[in-house]
Amino acid sequence: MGFLTSIFLWSLAGLSVPILIALWNRRRRLQVDFGGFYLLRRIMEVTKRRIQILQWLKLLNRLLLLSLLIGIFAEPYKEQSVLKDASGGFALILDVGRVMQGSHPQGTLIDEQWKKVLEALREMPQNAQGVVLFVSEKCRSLKLESGRMTATGAEWSKYLRPEIFMYTNEATTSGGLQDCMARADSLFDGKSYLRVFISPLPSTLGNISNLGLVRFMPLRRPEVSFIEKPQVQQEIENSQVKISGIDDRDVSMIRPPQERVSLGRLSGNLDLPLTERAWLLFERPQDADPWEGARLLPLEYLDSQEIVLWAAEETPGYLSLLAALRAHPRLKVVRQVGGSPVGDLVIVYGGMNQSLEHIKRVWIFQSPERPSFYPIRDQKQWTSGAGFSDTRRSFQLKVDAGSIFVKRYGLFDPDRFETLESFEDGAPSLMSVLDSTNTIWLTPFDLEDLSTDLSLEPTFIPYLYSKLEAWLQLKDHDLSEGFAKAVWLMPGRVKPDPQILQELKWPGIYEMGADFLTIDPIPYPSEYLDPPAAVTGQDYYVEKVSLRDWLMKLLVGSMAIELILCLLAARFGWLIALLMTVGPGFLLPQMTLASTVTEKVAVGTFEPMNPQRREALKQLIRDSVFLSNLEFQAPQPVQISDLWKNAVVFMSGDQMPSFSSSERQKIREYLESGGLLVFDEPLASVGTAFRQGVERELAQILPGRSLEAIPGDDVIFRTFYLLSEVSGRRLTSPQIEGIKLDKRWVVLFSTNDLLGAILRSSLGDYTLSVAPYGVMQRTLSQRLLMNFLFYSVTIDYKDDAIHLPHILKRRVK
Amino acid sequence: MKALDEASLVEFAKTVELTASQLLEGFHVSRRGGEGLEFHSLLSYSPGEDVRRIDWRRYASSDRLFVKKFEREEKSNWILAIDRSPSMNYGAKRDWASRWAGVIIFLAQIWGDRWQLVPHWTNEVKGAFEALTMATDGFKPELNPTIESQATGRLIVLSDFFWEREFLEYSLKNWQADFKSVHCVQILEPQEASFDFKETIEFRDLESSDRLILDGQAVKKRYLVELTNLQRMIQSALVEPSTWTSVRSSGESIELQIQKFFEVLWAS
């Protein structure tokens, strides 16, 4: 450690001041001859000690306070070795596949991975921004609480903890790894960055030497130890399950609701009555690996394996679905066309107008062909049923005979599946009916589960199986959010977040309200890859890290302690001290927030702004933090009287609001004073109500002026990114339009739904499809929107001649 | 021993006489009231008189309230013991105790009661007042003295009772065995009773060279608890007809204090 301004260390002589004050105070103390001294003597010992301690604490704290002040001026630093290759950024790719379920006698792989993560983050340069990606079969990115995907190593260290790692029961594959690297590449956008991969390198990764990863941090390989599956046989006979081959273990039976019956130590055969749903739990022997121990055997039962697939008429889609379901090894699917559905479990294909009450459980595949449904804009839509607000939820009907569990899934019609060839990422466009009151368009199932692969078999059928199996397992249990609570986990050291458990199925036994749910472990691989022989990216350089911020925090703490120590001697001192300690906890975040907000450029929106477009705008602004030093505030709805506070105001919705004449006057003043209005057509169509509304209002606000095409060489195409074309979700118009005042664009209008092209779901996947060119449209849309943001604060700055050589150079490229 | 200051003696005597005469006006009934009394006559009831003395039988027959008046059967024998330990030198406690003793002696003299001032055992008012003025009377508890027993005597102890617990319990027990009744009057300075010290103070003992540096605010609660415990201990050790009174050496009227003392005493 050293000091950047060591001259200030001379100030340490000032430490004598508090000592002198303490001595002076000692001399000035009031002396009293007191008659009740006898009583004081009885209580003196403890109090005397307390006073002395307080005095000493005061003195020490003042010395500390002064030292910290001097330290802050002297600015100490520590030297830290950091990875040279990470100067431009880093991507931390963590293996969260099932291989991580392995454990050693010394601990779990999760523990070891956590240590390596901290080690890797410590080696990152302090200003380098990086992302954290989780890899298994798929790649998942992690966001900070603020919604940002990128942060420095220190910020990640503060935020990360093993509980939020998205450990899954899937195998880790090179496909997932490539996906992660592609994501990282797109995030860093061609900049040089360091990739760090932390994994036990399971054999399922295949050949990774060609993937171009820069730094491996292999975890210790667990000893090859398959999860011991119960090697018992089950047979149903005369309403009994006959179980054979039990190998001298303590056995319990778990049966909903919340019943666990110990069957004692068993060996050989066991006969059990058929029940709705139950598991045999084979207790692990003493001293056994916990991973191997808790073995669960779902007991066979009869009634839930038969499903009726019903349709009013036979269509190719129906037959396709029937064939797919019948290929399932465990399901028995009964074909039924026309009439009333007969059976406990029924999948209704194509909709049905009959009563469902006599059916125990129903799953409905709605068909977009039904005449009563919403208008279908094109056949590239996946549709859901009308009339209920969330098709992914289940509901229960209470009838005399009991309760009926209806699980409504509006799935797409496989008849139409072959027409989806232009889908880029499996997401339909849902824009046209977003504000409709009686129709909610929802993707029929989790879209992220579907890849861009357009064939039915590899994507839909396994998905369908998994859903059906889950459905059958759950039976009468409501699948509401947050239902699963871990009872225990295997290997059980680190407890993942319940939400992650629910989504990603970490093996274990889970309690669902009063019931149990088990997720069986999958064996981790028996083979592991050798770590690459040549590990590159180990070049370090020494970075001086200032400790001033750290000292500042200590200084604030020391000042608070001083205040508290002074208050302790006062009347109600304890109470005030308590308030002083707790109060800042409530006040500081707001104060910090206030100060943060004031430093950012304000961005507003007109109401009624489409909520998804507002979210897209938020995401854009969040990402802009990573791209530039200029920080924009999250978009907020604006009052006309507060327009002046915003550098730019966005509007994207179905309709344009009608303003009063005074409001139009204020908008005009705003535009004349330097403001910017950006309109984005959410339907990406011409002649819409929104467009007409905008034109109507603009004609009133800026009489005599109308929207005109912005030339391709305008500064707006180079305020931040150098662009040569417009983009959007649909390329309806080849140009951006605008209105110019005093050589400055005050209104911008995009017909192509720029915000829709960049809208992403909470998991980071794009929500809406783009056409016709695909991903590139998204990138260009984001860049154009960034240019709009920067145009609002820089205007024609990039027109300065000083930028010309660089721009020309880029253009040539 | 310091010489007698005649001016102080006269001043003291005047104060005592004035206090006693004011008290006697309030004692127009009590003069003849008290324990071991003989019925004397009936007088009309006037508000403020002790309702316990109302003759309810007469009220039932006449529909008028009468009060029974009594004649004292025998004279009292007052033994006055003033605590002269150094803690009584705090504030005005010593002078207050002297005034208390002076007034009681004066009253006893008027009532024709016998009285004695420990340790002089004199029955001369002047001598007693001299002793009270010069503070040569009294006893020092730390020297563990004994007060000569008198089975018919009423012992009045004027002290702060900041004594060692064991000695205090022992003394109270012995006195109650040796005397007809024991009447403890605790005299405290207001600061001793309320402990209103707000800052860190070096407290010095009046009886030794001990010093304590304490935060007055922090100690107050526990000090008051200790004081209350002490008072409760004395009260619980006293058995009727013995009585307990706690008074302040300033801020209160000594006449009222003594009047209340006698009312409690006679009621017991």
PDB file of C-alpha atoms in Angstrom, chain A residues 26 29-44 46-48 50-51 54-55 568-572, chain B residues 87 90 162-165 192 195 197 199-206 208 210 212-215 217-219 222-223 226:
ATOM      1  CA  ARG A  26     -10.936  15.779  32.777  1.00  0.00           C
ATOM      2  CA  ARG A  29     -15.156  18.012  35.684  1.00  0.00           C
ATOM      3  CA  LEU A  30     -17.670  19.218  38.314  1.00  0.00           C
ATOM      4  CA  GLN A  31     -17.022  18.013  41.850  1.00  0.00           C
ATOM      5  CA  VAL A  32     -19.873  17.586  44.337  1.00  0.00           C
ATOM      6  CA  ASP A  33     -19.892  16.557  48.028  1.00  0.00           C
ATOM      7  CA  PHE A  34     -22.921  14.358  48.155  1.00  0.00           C
ATOM      8  CA  GLY A  35     -24.888  13.121  51.153  1.00  0.00           C
ATOM      9  CA  GLY A  36     -26.379  10.168  49.338  1.00  0.00           C
ATOM     10  CA  PHE A  37     -22.932   8.827  48.548  1.00  0.00           C
ATOM     11  CA  TYR A  38     -23.795   5.667  50.421  1.00  0.00           C
ATOM     12  CA  LEU A  39     -26.389   4.802  47.778  1.00  0.00           C
ATOM     13  CA  LEU A  40     -24.028   5.710  44.972  1.00  0.00           C
ATOM     14  CA  ARG A  41     -21.407   3.413  46.324  1.00  0.00           C
ATOM     15  CA  ARG A  42     -23.825   0.544  46.042  1.00  0.00           C
ATOM     16  CA  ILE A  43     -24.298   1.102  42.333  1.00  0.00           C
ATOM     17  CA  MET A  44     -20.975   2.573  41.452  1.00  0.00           C
ATOM     18  CA  VAL A  46     -20.932  -0.910  36.851  1.00  0.00           C
ATOM     19  CA  THR A  47     -21.642   2.739  36.097  1.00  0.00           C
ATOM     20  CA  LYS A  48     -18.118   3.819  36.712  1.00  0.00           C
ATOM     21  CA  ARG A  50     -19.511   2.363  31.677  1.00  0.00           C
ATOM     22  CA  ILE A  51     -18.560   6.027  31.926  1.00  0.00           C
ATOM     23  CA  LEU A  54     -17.655   5.794  26.968  1.00  0.00           C
ATOM     24  CA  GLN A  55     -14.866   8.294  27.547  1.00  0.00           C
ATOM     25  CA  LEU A 568     -25.768   8.581  24.969  1.00  0.00           C
ATOM     26  CA  ALA A 569     -25.010  11.036  27.751  1.00  0.00           C
ATOM     27  CA  ALA A 570     -28.061  13.173  26.988  1.00  0.00           C
ATOM     28  CA  ARG A 571     -31.648  12.792  28.164  1.00  0.00           C
ATOM     29  CA  PHE A 572     -33.421  10.152  26.060  1.00  0.00           C
TER      30      PHE A 572
ATOM     31  CA  SER B  87     -23.707  12.691  55.647  1.00  0.00           C
ATOM     32  CA  TYR B  90     -25.035  17.769  53.352  1.00  0.00           C
ATOM     33  CA  PHE B 162     -27.830   6.224  54.991  1.00  0.00           C
ATOM     34  CA  TRP B 163     -26.423   3.518  57.174  1.00  0.00           C
ATOM     35  CA  GLU B 164     -25.128   0.116  56.510  1.00  0.00           C
ATOM     36  CA  ARG B 165     -28.089  -2.163  55.994  1.00  0.00           C
ATOM     37  CA  GLU B 192     -30.784  13.360  47.560  1.00  0.00           C
ATOM     38  CA  PHE B 195     -30.973  13.093  42.117  1.00  0.00           C
ATOM     39  CA  PHE B 197     -27.677  15.717  38.230  1.00  0.00           C
ATOM     40  CA  GLU B 199     -23.771  15.672  33.643  1.00  0.00           C
ATOM     41  CA  THR B 200     -20.735  13.682  34.512  1.00  0.00           C
ATOM     42  CA  ILE B 201     -19.791  14.623  38.049  1.00  0.00           C
ATOM     43  CA  GLU B 202     -17.155  13.648  40.519  1.00  0.00           C
ATOM     44  CA  PHE B 203     -19.121  12.797  43.686  1.00  0.00           C
ATOM     45  CA  ARG B 204     -17.260  12.990  46.984  1.00  0.00           C
ATOM     46  CA  ASP B 205     -18.240  11.175  50.132  1.00  0.00           C
ATOM     47  CA  LEU B 206     -18.741  13.287  53.246  1.00  0.00           C
ATOM     48  CA  SER B 208     -14.636   9.276  53.760  1.00  0.00           C
ATOM     49  CA  ASP B 210     -14.003   8.205  48.468  1.00  0.00           C
ATOM     50  CA  LEU B 212     -16.865   8.489  42.231  1.00  0.00           C
ATOM     51  CA  ILE B 213     -17.057   9.841  38.695  1.00  0.00           C
ATOM     52  CA  LEU B 214     -20.527   9.162  37.449  1.00  0.00           C
ATOM     53  CA  ASP B 215     -22.909  10.194  34.710  1.00  0.00           C
ATOM     54  CA  GLN B 217     -28.327  11.081  33.999  1.00  0.00           C
ATOM     55  CA  ALA B 218     -27.349   7.486  33.585  1.00  0.00           C
ATOM     56  CA  VAL B 219     -27.242   6.742  37.319  1.00  0.00           C
ATOM     57  CA  ARG B 222     -30.795   3.130  39.708  1.00  0.00           C
ATOM     58  CA  TYR B 223     -30.109   5.623  42.521  1.00  0.00           C
ATOM     59  CA  GLU B 226     -31.812   2.089  45.769  1.00  0.00           C
TER      60      GLU B 226
END
